[in-house]
mmCIF file of C-alpha atoms in Angstrom:
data_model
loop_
_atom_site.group_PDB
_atom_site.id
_atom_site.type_symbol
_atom_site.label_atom_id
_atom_site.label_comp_id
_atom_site.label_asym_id
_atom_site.label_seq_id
_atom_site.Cartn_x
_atom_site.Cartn_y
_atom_site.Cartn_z
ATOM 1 C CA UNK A 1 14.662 5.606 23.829
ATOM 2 C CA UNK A 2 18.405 4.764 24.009
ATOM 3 C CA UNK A 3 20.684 7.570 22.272
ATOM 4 C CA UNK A 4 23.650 4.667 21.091
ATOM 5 C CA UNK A 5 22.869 1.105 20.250
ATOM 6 C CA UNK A 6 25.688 -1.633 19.570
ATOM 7 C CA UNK A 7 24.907 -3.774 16.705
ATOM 8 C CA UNK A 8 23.727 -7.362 18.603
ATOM 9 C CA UNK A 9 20.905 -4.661 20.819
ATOM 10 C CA UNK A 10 20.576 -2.794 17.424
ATOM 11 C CA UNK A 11 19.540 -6.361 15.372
ATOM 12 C CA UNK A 12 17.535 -7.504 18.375
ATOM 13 C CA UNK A 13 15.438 -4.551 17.962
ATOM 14 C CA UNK A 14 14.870 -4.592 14.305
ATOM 15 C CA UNK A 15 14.335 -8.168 14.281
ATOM 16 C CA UNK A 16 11.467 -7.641 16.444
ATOM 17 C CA UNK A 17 10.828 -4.238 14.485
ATOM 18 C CA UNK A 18 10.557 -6.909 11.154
ATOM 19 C CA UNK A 19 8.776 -9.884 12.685
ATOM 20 C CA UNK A 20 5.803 -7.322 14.092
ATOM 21 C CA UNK A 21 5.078 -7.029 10.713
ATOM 22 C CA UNK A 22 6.008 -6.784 6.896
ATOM 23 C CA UNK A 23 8.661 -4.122 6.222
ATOM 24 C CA UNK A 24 10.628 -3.188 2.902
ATOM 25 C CA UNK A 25 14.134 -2.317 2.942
ATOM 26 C CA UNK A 26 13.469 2.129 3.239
ATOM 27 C CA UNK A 27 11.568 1.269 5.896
ATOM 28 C CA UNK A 28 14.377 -0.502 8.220
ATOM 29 C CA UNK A 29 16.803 1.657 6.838
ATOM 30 C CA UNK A 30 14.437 4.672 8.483
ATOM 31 C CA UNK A 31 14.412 3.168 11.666
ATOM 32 C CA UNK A 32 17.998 2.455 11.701
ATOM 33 C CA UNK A 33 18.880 5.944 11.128
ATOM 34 C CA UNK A 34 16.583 7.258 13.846
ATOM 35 C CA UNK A 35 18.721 4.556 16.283
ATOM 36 C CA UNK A 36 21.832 6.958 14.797
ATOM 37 C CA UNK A 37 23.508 3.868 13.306
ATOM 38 C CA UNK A 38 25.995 4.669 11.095
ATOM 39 C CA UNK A 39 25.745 3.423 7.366
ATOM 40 C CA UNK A 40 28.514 0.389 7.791
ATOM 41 C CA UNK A 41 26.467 -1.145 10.911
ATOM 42 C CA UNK A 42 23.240 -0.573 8.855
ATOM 43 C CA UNK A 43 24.607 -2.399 5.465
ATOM 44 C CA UNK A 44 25.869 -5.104 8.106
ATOM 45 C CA UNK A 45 22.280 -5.220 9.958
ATOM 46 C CA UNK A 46 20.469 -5.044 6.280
ATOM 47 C CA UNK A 47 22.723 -8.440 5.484
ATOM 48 C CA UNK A 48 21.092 -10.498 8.555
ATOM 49 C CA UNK A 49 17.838 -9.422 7.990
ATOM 50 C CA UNK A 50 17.642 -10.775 4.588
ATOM 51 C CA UNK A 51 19.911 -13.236 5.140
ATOM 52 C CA UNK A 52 17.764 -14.179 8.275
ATOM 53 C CA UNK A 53 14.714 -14.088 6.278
ATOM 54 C CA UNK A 54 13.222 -11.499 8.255
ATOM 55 C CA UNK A 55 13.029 -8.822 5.632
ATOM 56 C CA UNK A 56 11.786 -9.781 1.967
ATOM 57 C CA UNK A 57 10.900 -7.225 -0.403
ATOM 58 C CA UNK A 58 8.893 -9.504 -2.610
ATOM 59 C CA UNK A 59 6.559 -10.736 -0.124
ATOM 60 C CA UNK A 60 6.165 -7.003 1.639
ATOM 61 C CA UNK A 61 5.074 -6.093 -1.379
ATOM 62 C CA UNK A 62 2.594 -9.065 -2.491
ATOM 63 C CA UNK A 63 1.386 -8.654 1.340
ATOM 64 C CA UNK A 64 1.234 -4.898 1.124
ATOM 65 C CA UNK A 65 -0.841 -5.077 -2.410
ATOM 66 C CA UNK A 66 -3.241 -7.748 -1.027
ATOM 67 C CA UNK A 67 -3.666 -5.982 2.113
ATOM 68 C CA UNK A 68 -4.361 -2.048 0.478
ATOM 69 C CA UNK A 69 -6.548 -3.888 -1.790
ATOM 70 C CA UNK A 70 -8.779 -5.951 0.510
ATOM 71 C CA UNK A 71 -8.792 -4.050 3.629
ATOM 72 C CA UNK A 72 -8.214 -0.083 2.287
ATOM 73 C CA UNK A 73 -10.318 -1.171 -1.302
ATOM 74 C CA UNK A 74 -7.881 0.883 -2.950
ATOM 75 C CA UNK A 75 -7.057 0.646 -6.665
ATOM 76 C CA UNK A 76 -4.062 -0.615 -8.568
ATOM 77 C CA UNK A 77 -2.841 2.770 -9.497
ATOM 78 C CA UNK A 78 -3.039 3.996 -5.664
ATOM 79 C CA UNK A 79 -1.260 0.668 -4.445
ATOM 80 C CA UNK A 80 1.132 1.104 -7.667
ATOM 81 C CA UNK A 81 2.167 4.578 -6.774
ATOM 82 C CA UNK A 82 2.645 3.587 -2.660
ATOM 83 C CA UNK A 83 4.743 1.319 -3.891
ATOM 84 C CA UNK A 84 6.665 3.217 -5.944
ATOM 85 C CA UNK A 85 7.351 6.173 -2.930
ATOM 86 C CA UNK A 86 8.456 2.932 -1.426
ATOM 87 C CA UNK A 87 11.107 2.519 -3.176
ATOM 88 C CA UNK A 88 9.914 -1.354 -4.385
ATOM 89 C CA UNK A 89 10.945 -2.444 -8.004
ATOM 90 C CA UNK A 90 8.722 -2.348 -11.526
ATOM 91 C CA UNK A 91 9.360 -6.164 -11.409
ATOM 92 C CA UNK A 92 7.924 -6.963 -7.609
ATOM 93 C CA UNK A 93 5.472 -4.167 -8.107
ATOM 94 C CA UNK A 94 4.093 -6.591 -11.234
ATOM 95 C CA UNK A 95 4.510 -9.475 -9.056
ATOM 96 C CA UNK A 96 2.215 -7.766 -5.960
ATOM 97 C CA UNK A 97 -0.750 -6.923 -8.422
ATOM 98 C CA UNK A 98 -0.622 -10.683 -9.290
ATOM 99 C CA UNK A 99 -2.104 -11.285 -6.087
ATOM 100 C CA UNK A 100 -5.420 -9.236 -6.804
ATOM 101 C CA UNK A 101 -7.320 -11.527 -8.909
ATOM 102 C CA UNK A 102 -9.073 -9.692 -11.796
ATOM 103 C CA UNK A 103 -12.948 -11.164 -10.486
ATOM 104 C CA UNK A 104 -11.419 -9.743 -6.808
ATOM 105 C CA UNK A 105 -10.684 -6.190 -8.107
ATOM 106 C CA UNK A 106 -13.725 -5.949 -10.205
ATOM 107 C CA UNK A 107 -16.205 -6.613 -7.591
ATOM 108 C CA UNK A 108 -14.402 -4.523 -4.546
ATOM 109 C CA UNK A 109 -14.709 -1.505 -7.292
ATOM 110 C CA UNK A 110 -18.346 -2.788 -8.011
ATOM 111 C CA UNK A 111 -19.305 -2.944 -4.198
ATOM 112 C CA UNK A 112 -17.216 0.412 -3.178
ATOM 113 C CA UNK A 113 -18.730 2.071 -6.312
ATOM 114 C CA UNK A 114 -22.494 1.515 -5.986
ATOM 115 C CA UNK A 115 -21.946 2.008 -1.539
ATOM 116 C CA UNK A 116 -20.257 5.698 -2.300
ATOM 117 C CA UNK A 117 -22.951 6.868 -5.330
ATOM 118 C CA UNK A 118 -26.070 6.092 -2.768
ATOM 119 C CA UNK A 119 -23.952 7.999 0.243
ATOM 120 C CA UNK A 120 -23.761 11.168 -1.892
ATOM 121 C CA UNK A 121 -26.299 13.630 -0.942
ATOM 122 C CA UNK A 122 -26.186 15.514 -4.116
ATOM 123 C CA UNK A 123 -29.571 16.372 -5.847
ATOM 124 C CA UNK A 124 -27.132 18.036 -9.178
ATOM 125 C CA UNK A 125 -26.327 15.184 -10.941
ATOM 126 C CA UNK A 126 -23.654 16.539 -12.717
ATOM 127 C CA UNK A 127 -22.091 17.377 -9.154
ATOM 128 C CA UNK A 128 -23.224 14.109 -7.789
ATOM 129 C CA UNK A 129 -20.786 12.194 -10.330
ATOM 130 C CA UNK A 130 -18.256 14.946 -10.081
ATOM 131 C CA UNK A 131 -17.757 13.645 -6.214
ATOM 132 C CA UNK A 132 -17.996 10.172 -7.224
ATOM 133 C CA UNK A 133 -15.363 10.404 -9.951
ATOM 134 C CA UNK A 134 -13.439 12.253 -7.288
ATOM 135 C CA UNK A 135 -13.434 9.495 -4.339
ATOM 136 C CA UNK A 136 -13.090 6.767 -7.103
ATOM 137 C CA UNK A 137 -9.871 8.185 -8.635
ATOM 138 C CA UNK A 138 -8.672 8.813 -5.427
ATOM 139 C CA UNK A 139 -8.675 5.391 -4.108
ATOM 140 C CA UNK A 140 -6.585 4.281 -7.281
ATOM 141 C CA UNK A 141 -8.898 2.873 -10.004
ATOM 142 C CA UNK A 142 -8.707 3.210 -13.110
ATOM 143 C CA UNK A 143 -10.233 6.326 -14.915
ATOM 144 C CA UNK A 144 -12.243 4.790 -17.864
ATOM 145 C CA UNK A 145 -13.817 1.896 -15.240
ATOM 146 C CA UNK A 146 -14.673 4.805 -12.861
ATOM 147 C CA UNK A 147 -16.058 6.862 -15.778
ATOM 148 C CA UNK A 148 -18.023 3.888 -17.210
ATOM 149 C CA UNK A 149 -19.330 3.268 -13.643
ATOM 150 C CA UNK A 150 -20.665 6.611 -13.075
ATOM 151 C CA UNK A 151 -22.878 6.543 -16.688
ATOM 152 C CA UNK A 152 -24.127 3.221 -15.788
ATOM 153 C CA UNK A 153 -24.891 4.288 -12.147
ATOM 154 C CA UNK A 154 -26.494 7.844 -13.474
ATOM 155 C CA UNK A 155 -29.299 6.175 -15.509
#
């Protein structure tokens, strides 16, 4: 890689960086840095790409939640707290989970659930729905639907 960039070879490269595929603001800022541009050229760089369309917060994260959610099957709270180490607002954080329709969520946690509790090779029960809990709260869903699940999926 190049050690100095001007700013026209610099916004080439993020443009191209950007229109790969959906990026939020920390991000671009990253990747400038690692090009060692300095912060004036990468508030002036940050302008075109939003002004250019090429960098939207709101729809990295609507594409980011709907993405996590459908591809990863993670949970609101996992997708919440990415987004929050993102740097992404409360407000487009609300706006992302919008996109997971409630009949959506609830039957990726139903699949995921019921595939994980018959992959467990665990003849203590009580260990059984330890690991269960474990995986479920670690992909982000809630505590009290993981909980319920593991009664219901006990009996």
């Amino acid at each position: 890689m190049k050690d100095v960039f001007s700013v026209k070879e610099a916004i080439q490269k993020i443009e191209f960086y950007c229109s790969y595929q959906e990026r939020c603001h920390e991000e671009v800022v990253t990747k400038l840095r690692s090009m060692k541009m300095d912060l004036d050229e990468i508030d002036e760089i940050m302008v075109h790409l939003i002004s250019s369309n090429f960098l939207n917060e709101e729809r990295f994260a609507c594409s980011f939640a709907r993405g996590k959610h459908r591809i990863k099957h993670w949970g609101k709270i996992r997708i919440i707290n990415e987004l929050k180490f993102k740097k992404i607002s409360q407000n487009l954080i609300n706006t992302a989970l919008k996109e997971i329709t409630p009949e959506e969520y609830a039957e990726t946690f139903h699949a995921l659930a019921e595939r994980h509790w018959e992959t467990i090779r665990e003849s203590d029960v009580l260990k059984k729905k330890k690991k269960f809990c474990d995986y479920m709260l670690r992909r982000g869903f809630e505590s009290n639907l993981v909980f319920e699940k593991a009664k219901e999926l006990e009996r």
